[in-house]
Coordinates of C-alpha atoms in Angstrom, one line a residue:
M30 CA 0.0 -0.1 -0.2
P31 CA 1.5 3.3 -1.0
N32 CA 2.6 5.5 2.1
P33 CA 0.2 8.4 2.2
A34 CA 3.2 10.6 3.3
R35 CA 4.7 10.4 0.3
R36 CA 3.4 12.1 -3.1
P37 CA 2.1 9.8 -6.2
A38 CA 5.1 11.0 -8.0
S39 CA 7.4 9.0 -5.4
L40 CA 5.9 5.8 -6.3
T41 CA 7.3 2.9 -7.8
A42 CA 5.7 1.3 -11.0
T43 CA 5.0 -1.8 -8.9
A44 CA 3.6 0.2 -6.1
L45 CA 1.4 2.4 -8.5
S46 CA -0.1 -1.0 -10.1
A47 CA -1.3 -2.3 -6.8
A48 CA -2.7 0.9 -6.0
Y49 CA -4.4 1.3 -9.2
A50 CA -5.7 -2.5 -8.9
S51 CA -7.2 -1.3 -5.7
C52 CA -8.6 1.9 -6.5
E53 CA -6.6 3.7 -4.1
L54 CA -5.1 5.8 -7.1
S55 CA -6.0 6.5 -10.6
P56 CA -3.5 7.4 -13.5
V57 CA -4.8 10.6 -13.9
D58 CA -4.0 11.5 -10.3
V59 CA -0.8 10.2 -10.9
L60 CA -0.2 12.1 -14.1
R61 CA -1.2 15.4 -12.6
D62 CA 1.0 14.6 -9.6
V63 CA 4.1 14.1 -11.7
G64 CA 3.0 16.9 -14.0
A65 CA 3.3 19.2 -10.7
V66 CA 6.9 17.6 -10.3
I67 CA 8.3 18.4 -13.9
E68 CA 6.8 21.9 -14.2
A69 CA 8.9 22.7 -10.6
R70 CA 11.9 21.1 -12.0
E71 CA 12.4 20.7 -15.6
P72 CA 13.4 24.3 -16.4
E73 CA 16.6 23.8 -14.4
L74 CA 17.2 20.1 -15.3
N75 CA 16.3 20.3 -18.7
A76 CA 15.3 16.4 -19.1
F77 CA 13.0 16.9 -22.1
W78 CA 13.6 16.9 -26.0
V79 CA 9.6 16.8 -26.4
L80 CA 7.0 16.9 -23.4
D81 CA 3.5 16.7 -23.8
L82 CA 1.2 16.5 -21.0
E83 CA -2.1 17.1 -23.0
A84 CA -1.9 13.9 -24.8
A85 CA -0.2 11.8 -22.1
L86 CA -3.8 12.9 -19.8
D87 CA -5.6 11.6 -22.8
V88 CA -4.0 8.0 -22.3
A89 CA -4.2 8.3 -18.5
R90 CA -7.9 8.6 -18.8
A91 CA -8.2 5.5 -21.1
S92 CA -5.9 3.5 -18.7
E93 CA -8.5 5.1 -15.5
A94 CA -11.4 3.5 -17.4
R95 CA -9.6 0.1 -18.2
W96 CA -8.5 -0.1 -14.6
R97 CA -12.3 0.5 -13.4
A98 CA -13.2 -2.3 -15.6
G99 CA -10.7 -4.7 -14.4
T100 CA -9.2 -5.1 -18.3
P101 CA -5.6 -3.0 -17.9
L102 CA -3.8 -3.7 -20.9
G103 CA -0.5 -5.0 -19.3
P104 CA 1.7 -4.7 -16.3
I105 CA 2.8 -1.2 -16.8
D106 CA -0.9 0.3 -17.8
G107 CA -1.5 3.9 -16.3
I108 CA 2.5 4.1 -15.5
P109 CA 4.5 7.1 -16.6
V110 CA 7.4 6.3 -18.9
T111 CA 9.6 8.2 -21.1
V112 CA 12.1 7.0 -23.5
K113 CA 15.5 8.5 -25.0
E114 CA 15.1 11.3 -28.1
N115 CA 16.9 8.2 -30.7
L116 CA 13.8 6.0 -30.0
A117 CA 11.6 6.7 -32.9
R118 CA 7.9 7.8 -32.2
V119 CA 5.6 8.7 -34.7
G120 CA 5.1 12.6 -34.9
V121 CA 8.1 13.4 -32.7
P122 CA 11.3 14.8 -34.6
M123 CA 14.5 12.7 -34.1
A124 CA 17.4 15.4 -33.7
A125 CA 20.3 13.0 -32.3
G126 CA 21.1 15.9 -29.7
N127 CA 22.6 17.6 -32.3
A128 CA 21.9 21.5 -33.5
A129 CA 23.9 20.5 -36.9
V130 CA 21.4 17.6 -38.4
T131 CA 18.1 17.7 -40.2
H132 CA 15.1 16.5 -38.3
V133 CA 14.0 12.9 -38.6
W134 CA 10.4 12.4 -38.9
P135 CA 9.8 8.4 -37.9
E136 CA 7.0 7.1 -40.2
R137 CA 6.9 4.0 -37.5
S138 CA 7.8 4.2 -34.2
S139 CA 10.3 2.2 -32.8
P140 CA 9.6 -1.4 -30.9
V141 CA 10.1 -0.1 -27.7
V142 CA 7.8 2.6 -28.0
E143 CA 5.2 0.4 -29.4
R144 CA 5.7 -2.3 -27.0
I145 CA 5.2 0.4 -24.4
E146 CA 1.8 1.7 -25.7
E147 CA 0.5 -1.8 -26.1
S148 CA 0.8 -2.3 -22.6
G149 CA -0.8 1.0 -21.6
G150 CA 2.0 2.5 -20.6
I151 CA 1.9 6.7 -20.6
I152 CA 4.9 8.2 -22.2
L153 CA 5.6 11.8 -21.1
G154 CA 8.0 12.8 -23.7
S155 CA 10.9 11.8 -25.1
T156 CA 14.4 12.8 -23.4
V157 CA 17.5 14.7 -24.3
M158 CA 20.7 13.2 -25.0
P159 CA 24.3 15.1 -26.1
D160 CA 25.5 15.2 -29.9
W161 CA 25.3 11.7 -31.6
G162 CA 25.2 10.1 -28.3
M163 CA 28.8 10.4 -28.2
L164 CA 29.7 12.1 -24.6
S165 CA 29.4 10.7 -21.0
S166 CA 27.4 13.9 -20.3
G167 CA 24.4 16.0 -20.8
V168 CA 26.1 19.0 -22.7
S169 CA 24.3 19.4 -26.2
S170 CA 24.7 21.8 -29.0
L171 CA 20.9 21.5 -29.4
H172 CA 19.5 21.1 -25.8
G173 CA 22.0 23.1 -24.1
V174 CA 23.2 21.2 -20.4
T175 CA 21.1 18.8 -18.5
R176 CA 21.6 19.0 -15.0
S177 CA 21.6 16.2 -11.8
P178 CA 18.3 16.4 -9.5
W179 CA 20.5 15.5 -6.6
D180 CA 22.9 18.8 -7.4
P181 CA 22.2 20.9 -10.4
S182 CA 25.8 22.2 -10.6
L183 CA 26.9 18.2 -11.0
T184 CA 26.3 16.0 -14.4
T185 CA 23.9 13.6 -15.1
G186 CA 26.2 11.4 -17.2
G187 CA 25.4 10.4 -20.8
S188 CA 24.5 9.7 -23.1
S189 CA 21.0 8.8 -21.6
A190 CA 21.1 12.2 -19.9
G191 CA 17.3 12.9 -19.9
A192 CA 16.0 9.5 -19.1
G193 CA 18.7 9.6 -15.9
A194 CA 17.4 13.2 -14.7
A195 CA 14.1 12.1 -15.1
A196 CA 14.0 9.1 -13.2
A197 CA 15.9 10.6 -10.1
A198 CA 13.8 13.8 -10.3
G199 CA 10.5 12.0 -10.0
F200 CA 9.4 12.3 -13.5
G201 CA 7.5 9.0 -13.7
P202 CA 8.8 5.7 -12.3
L203 CA 9.9 4.1 -15.7
H204 CA 12.5 5.8 -18.3
V205 CA 14.1 3.8 -21.5
G206 CA 17.9 4.7 -22.6
T207 CA 20.2 3.2 -24.7
D208 CA 23.9 2.3 -24.3
I209 CA 26.6 1.5 -26.4
G210 CA 29.6 2.0 -24.1
G211 CA 28.0 2.9 -20.8
S212 CA 25.2 5.2 -21.7
I213 CA 22.6 3.8 -19.6
R214 CA 25.3 2.8 -16.4
L215 CA 27.1 5.7 -16.4
P216 CA 24.0 8.0 -15.6
G217 CA 22.8 5.1 -13.0
T218 CA 26.0 5.2 -11.3
W219 CA 26.0 9.7 -11.0
L220 CA 22.4 9.7 -10.3
G221 CA 22.2 6.5 -7.8
L222 CA 19.7 4.6 -10.2
T223 CA 19.2 1.0 -10.7
T224 CA 19.7 0.3 -14.3
L225 CA 20.3 -2.7 -16.6
K226 CA 22.2 -2.6 -20.1
P227 CA 20.6 -5.9 -21.3
S228 CA 21.9 -9.0 -23.1
A229 CA 22.7 -8.0 -26.6
G230 CA 19.5 -8.5 -28.8
R231 CA 17.2 -9.0 -25.6
V232 CA 15.7 -5.8 -26.4
P233 CA 14.5 -5.3 -30.0
L234 CA 15.6 -2.2 -31.7
D235 CA 14.8 -0.7 -35.4
A236 CA 18.7 0.3 -35.9
P237 CA 20.8 -2.6 -34.2
Y238 CA 24.4 -1.6 -33.9
L239 CA 27.6 -3.1 -32.6
G240 CA 26.8 -2.7 -29.0
R241 CA 24.0 -0.7 -28.9
V242 CA 21.1 -1.9 -26.6
A243 CA 18.1 0.0 -25.2
G244 CA 17.5 -0.7 -21.3
P245 CA 15.4 0.4 -18.6
M246 CA 16.6 3.1 -16.1
A247 CA 14.5 3.3 -12.5
R248 CA 14.9 3.8 -9.1
S249 CA 14.3 -0.1 -8.1
A250 CA 15.3 -3.4 -9.3
A251 CA 11.7 -4.4 -9.3
D252 CA 10.7 -1.6 -11.6
A253 CA 13.5 -2.0 -13.9
A254 CA 12.7 -6.0 -14.0
L255 CA 8.8 -5.0 -14.6
L256 CA 9.6 -2.5 -17.6
L257 CA 12.1 -5.4 -19.4
T258 CA 9.1 -7.6 -19.4
V259 CA 7.7 -5.1 -21.7
I260 CA 10.6 -4.0 -24.0
S261 CA 11.8 -7.4 -24.4
R262 CA 8.8 -8.7 -26.3
P263 CA 9.8 -9.5 -29.8
D264 CA 9.8 -7.4 -33.0
N265 CA 10.8 -8.8 -36.3
R266 CA 12.6 -5.4 -37.5
D267 CA 15.8 -6.2 -35.6
W268 CA 17.6 -9.1 -37.3
T269 CA 19.9 -9.4 -34.4
S270 CA 17.5 -9.8 -31.7
L271 CA 17.3 -13.2 -29.3
P272 CA 14.6 -15.4 -29.8
P273 CA 11.6 -14.9 -28.2
T274 CA 12.0 -16.2 -24.6
P275 CA 9.5 -15.3 -21.6
L276 CA 11.6 -13.9 -18.8
D277 CA 11.0 -15.0 -15.3
L278 CA 11.6 -11.8 -13.8
R279 CA 9.6 -12.2 -10.6
L280 CA 12.1 -11.0 -7.7
D281 CA 12.2 -12.4 -4.5
A282 CA 15.1 -11.0 -2.1
E283 CA 13.9 -13.6 0.6
T284 CA 14.8 -16.4 -1.2
Y285 CA 17.2 -15.4 -3.1
A286 CA 20.4 -18.1 -2.5
A287 CA 23.3 -15.8 -2.5
H288 CA 25.4 -18.5 -0.6
D289 CA 25.6 -20.6 -3.9
L290 CA 27.3 -17.9 -6.0
R291 CA 30.6 -17.7 -7.0
V292 CA 31.3 -14.0 -7.4
G293 CA 34.1 -12.1 -9.6
L294 CA 35.4 -8.5 -7.8
H295 CA 37.1 -6.7 -10.4
L296 CA 38.6 -3.7 -9.1
D297 CA 41.4 -3.2 -11.9
A298 CA 39.9 -2.1 -15.3
G299 CA 43.8 -2.4 -16.8
C300 CA 43.2 0.6 -18.8
G301 CA 42.0 4.2 -18.4
L302 CA 41.6 6.6 -15.6
P303 CA 42.3 4.8 -12.0
V304 CA 39.5 4.1 -9.5
D305 CA 39.2 6.7 -6.9
P306 CA 39.8 5.4 -3.3
E307 CA 36.2 6.4 -2.6
V308 CA 34.6 4.4 -5.5
R309 CA 36.9 1.7 -4.6
A310 CA 36.0 1.4 -1.0
A311 CA 32.5 1.5 -1.7
V312 CA 32.4 -1.4 -4.3
E313 CA 34.5 -3.6 -2.0
R314 CA 31.7 -2.7 0.9
A315 CA 28.8 -4.1 -1.8
A316 CA 31.1 -7.4 -2.1
G317 CA 31.4 -8.0 1.6
V318 CA 27.8 -7.8 1.6
F319 CA 27.6 -11.0 -0.9
A320 CA 30.6 -12.5 1.2
S321 CA 28.6 -12.1 4.6
A322 CA 25.5 -14.0 2.9
G323 CA 28.2 -16.8 1.8
A324 CA 28.9 -16.3 -1.9
R325 CA 32.5 -17.0 -2.6
V326 CA 33.8 -13.8 -3.9
E327 CA 37.1 -13.9 -5.7
T328 CA 39.5 -11.1 -7.5
V329 CA 39.2 -10.6 -11.1
A330 CA 42.3 -9.5 -12.6
P331 CA 42.4 -6.6 -15.2
F332 CA 41.4 -8.0 -18.8
L333 CA 41.4 -5.2 -20.9
T334 CA 44.5 -3.0 -22.2
D335 CA 44.8 0.6 -22.7
R336 CA 45.2 -0.2 -26.7
M337 CA 41.6 -1.8 -26.7
L338 CA 40.3 1.1 -25.3
R339 CA 42.0 3.4 -27.4
D340 CA 40.9 1.1 -30.5
V341 CA 37.3 1.3 -29.9
D342 CA 37.5 4.9 -29.3
E343 CA 39.0 5.4 -32.8
F344 CA 36.8 3.1 -34.4
W345 CA 33.8 5.3 -32.6
R346 CA 35.6 8.7 -33.8
V347 CA 36.0 7.2 -37.4
R348 CA 32.0 6.7 -37.6
S349 CA 31.2 10.1 -36.1
L350 CA 33.2 11.3 -38.6
V351 CA 31.7 10.2 -41.4
D352 CA 28.2 11.5 -39.8
L353 CA 29.8 15.2 -39.3
E354 CA 31.1 15.2 -43.4
A355 CA 27.8 13.7 -44.5
L356 CA 26.4 17.5 -43.3
P357 CA 26.4 20.4 -45.2
E358 CA 29.7 22.4 -44.7
E359 CA 27.7 25.4 -43.0
A360 CA 25.9 23.1 -40.7
R361 CA 29.3 21.5 -39.3
E362 CA 30.2 24.4 -37.2
R363 CA 26.9 23.9 -35.2
V364 CA 28.2 20.4 -33.9
L365 CA 29.6 20.8 -30.2
P366 CA 33.0 22.0 -30.4
F367 CA 34.3 18.9 -28.6
I368 CA 32.7 17.0 -30.6
Q369 CA 34.4 18.6 -33.8
R370 CA 38.1 18.3 -32.2
W371 CA 37.3 14.7 -31.1
V372 CA 36.4 13.5 -34.4
S373 CA 39.3 15.6 -36.4
A374 CA 41.5 13.8 -34.5
V375 CA 40.8 10.8 -37.2
R376 CA 40.9 12.3 -40.3
E377 CA 43.9 10.7 -41.4
V378 CA 43.0 7.2 -40.2
D379 CA 42.7 5.0 -43.4
G380 CA 40.4 1.6 -43.7
R381 CA 43.2 -0.5 -42.7
A382 CA 43.3 0.5 -39.3
V383 CA 39.6 0.7 -38.9
L384 CA 39.7 -3.3 -39.7
R385 CA 42.5 -3.2 -36.9
D386 CA 40.1 -1.6 -34.5
Y387 CA 37.4 -4.1 -35.2
A388 CA 39.7 -7.2 -35.0
S389 CA 40.9 -5.1 -31.3
I390 CA 37.0 -5.2 -30.6
M391 CA 36.3 -8.8 -31.0
A392 CA 39.8 -9.2 -28.9
M393 CA 38.0 -7.5 -26.1
Q394 CA 34.9 -9.6 -26.6
R395 CA 36.9 -12.8 -26.0
A396 CA 38.7 -11.3 -23.4
T397 CA 35.6 -10.1 -21.3
V398 CA 33.8 -13.7 -21.8
E399 CA 36.9 -15.6 -20.7
A400 CA 37.9 -13.4 -17.9
T401 CA 34.4 -13.7 -16.3
G402 CA 32.8 -16.9 -17.5
P403 CA 33.7 -18.8 -14.5
F404 CA 31.9 -16.4 -12.4
D405 CA 27.8 -16.3 -11.6
L406 CA 28.3 -12.4 -11.2
V407 CA 31.0 -10.1 -11.3
L408 CA 31.2 -6.8 -9.0
S409 CA 33.1 -3.5 -10.5
P410 CA 32.8 0.1 -10.5
V411 CA 30.5 1.3 -13.1
A412 CA 32.9 4.6 -13.5
P413 CA 36.3 5.0 -11.9
V414 CA 35.0 8.8 -10.8
A415 CA 32.2 10.3 -9.2
A416 CA 29.9 12.8 -10.7
F417 CA 31.8 15.9 -12.2
R418 CA 30.9 19.4 -13.3
A419 CA 27.5 19.8 -15.4
E420 CA 29.2 21.7 -18.0
W421 CA 31.8 19.3 -18.7
P422 CA 31.4 17.2 -21.7
M423 CA 33.3 14.3 -20.0
P424 CA 34.8 13.6 -16.7
W425 CA 38.2 15.4 -16.9
G426 CA 36.7 18.7 -19.0
E427 CA 37.5 19.3 -22.3
D428 CA 40.6 17.6 -22.8
D429 CA 40.4 14.7 -25.0
L430 CA 41.5 11.5 -23.3
G431 CA 39.6 9.0 -25.4
M432 CA 37.4 6.9 -23.5
A433 CA 39.4 6.4 -20.3
H434 CA 36.6 6.1 -18.1
I435 CA 34.4 3.5 -19.9
G436 CA 37.2 0.7 -18.9
F437 CA 34.4 -1.1 -16.5
T438 CA 31.6 -0.4 -18.9
V439 CA 32.5 -0.9 -22.4
P440 CA 33.5 -4.7 -22.4
Y441 CA 30.0 -5.7 -21.7
N442 CA 28.6 -3.9 -24.5
M443 CA 31.1 -5.8 -27.0
S444 CA 30.6 -9.2 -25.4
G445 CA 26.8 -8.7 -25.1
Q446 CA 26.7 -9.8 -21.6
P447 CA 23.8 -8.2 -19.5
A448 CA 25.3 -5.5 -16.7
A449 CA 23.7 -3.4 -14.1
S450 CA 23.9 -0.5 -12.3
V451 CA 22.7 0.3 -8.3
N452 CA 24.0 2.5 -6.2
C453 CA 26.2 1.1 -3.2
G454 CA 27.5 4.3 -1.4
F455 CA 28.2 8.0 -1.2
T456 CA 31.5 9.7 -1.5
S457 CA 32.4 12.1 1.5
D458 CA 30.6 15.2 -0.3
G459 CA 27.3 13.2 -0.7
R460 CA 27.8 12.1 -4.5
T461 CA 26.7 8.7 -5.4
I462 CA 28.4 5.7 -6.3
G463 CA 27.0 2.7 -8.4
L464 CA 28.3 -1.0 -8.2
Q465 CA 28.3 -2.7 -11.4
V466 CA 26.6 -6.4 -11.6
S467 CA 27.4 -8.2 -14.8
G468 CA 26.4 -11.5 -15.4
R469 CA 26.8 -14.6 -17.8
R470 CA 25.8 -14.3 -21.5
F471 CA 22.2 -13.9 -21.2
D472 CA 21.2 -14.2 -17.9
D473 CA 19.5 -11.0 -17.8
V474 CA 17.2 -12.7 -14.8
G475 CA 20.2 -13.4 -13.0
V476 CA 21.7 -10.2 -13.0
L477 CA 18.3 -8.5 -11.9
R478 CA 17.8 -10.8 -8.9
A479 CA 21.2 -10.4 -7.7
V480 CA 20.6 -6.4 -7.7
D481 CA 17.3 -6.9 -5.9
W482 CA 18.6 -8.8 -3.3
Y483 CA 21.6 -6.3 -2.8
E484 CA 19.3 -3.6 -2.4
H485 CA 17.3 -5.7 0.5
Q486 CA 21.0 -5.9 1.9
R487 CA 22.6 -2.4 1.3
G488 CA 21.7 -0.6 4.5
P489 CA 20.6 3.1 4.4
E490 CA 24.3 4.2 4.4
A491 CA 23.9 3.1 0.7
T492 CA 20.0 3.6 -0.4
P493 CA 19.6 6.8 -1.9
D494 CA 16.8 9.5 -0.4
W495 CA 15.4 10.2 -3.7
P496 CA 15.5 14.4 -4.4
I497 CA 11.6 14.3 -4.9
A498 CA 9.9 16.9 -3.2
P499 CA 7.0 16.1 -1.1
A500 CA 3.5 16.9 -1.6
P501 CA 2.0 20.3 -1.1
G502 CA 0.4 20.5 2.4

């Protein structure tokens, strides 16, 4: 039963569904409260590219009628949801976070959006991203700066910047981001969220690409699991998707058998930035929670190299250089200056180098599967550092250090393994710290069950007190 002292906007999706079924709350009432939260905080946070609360209200009224009749469309009927702007919606222009590109007007919604609508979810709008999704921040040439609900001077992370801000601020409980090297989990760590980069092919896309996935961003594992059951339903537009598989995502922390687990603890990525001592300590404490429950926790040696990280960075730079050079010359200057400089560094890279980069990515894939295969789960930092200034495009500011911050996240994009983020502590100045929980190939269920169990075990010192304003009065 919802706590009457808390406003509806602060409730989880699972709590809202129960309240709808009991007629304690209506989707219309919840939407209006979420709308009030958005009205209060969106001008500062800048989470939305497109927001349409009037259209959402029509959907909420239809949902209210279904719940009253006892005929909800699906498990998220009447639940407020947002989707990242690179997930196509009919009638909504797609700009890829970039002030230089010509907007694409989709003729059909993406598989993710269609599954949400079929289940009765109320899509509030499309959330922002940085230019072409190639920054780990909320800095965009089109949208400006997206800010953390915890502290607006800090980053949200990226590239699912708007989705992360919306989740932490209480703009509904369910949000969908995309991730090609950490873009779901990085906002997860820097905003205290529970997120999942699903297995490759688990969530159908209409534009699949090496390493790219769409996945849930939420404030609890139960909500992430709920959303995954919806968006993982099949769609034949994705020729890389996994065979249709019903996921048993019933989570039960009380019966979770942590003592049967072999858990890897990965604290040195072997490349990129060094891990901040406070981040390392928080991850070690989280591993101690598993060990105290009887899990066998063993150290995982570094399995990436600086060359692997350099090569995947070069591969992406060349891809974005192609995108830049496809623009009219007069438009190129509207691309974020950091991105212009980033791609200019590879103007002389030839096709042979790109093929070597691809071979290096395949070596990363092999190394990741070999190193993590013996374990049921691998625990690590999501990122080596805590949240940084909101105006910085990358954790180090305007300098070019490549992708030095994704040594823990990108391996699982390339290997296709599921990897989640969950808050595991705070720095001495109050910034959130994320624990990455990865699993064997295709074991999304095992990862979410482990994260749900950890959420129930982590204690108040690691549990976020969400920055959602209390209801008036």
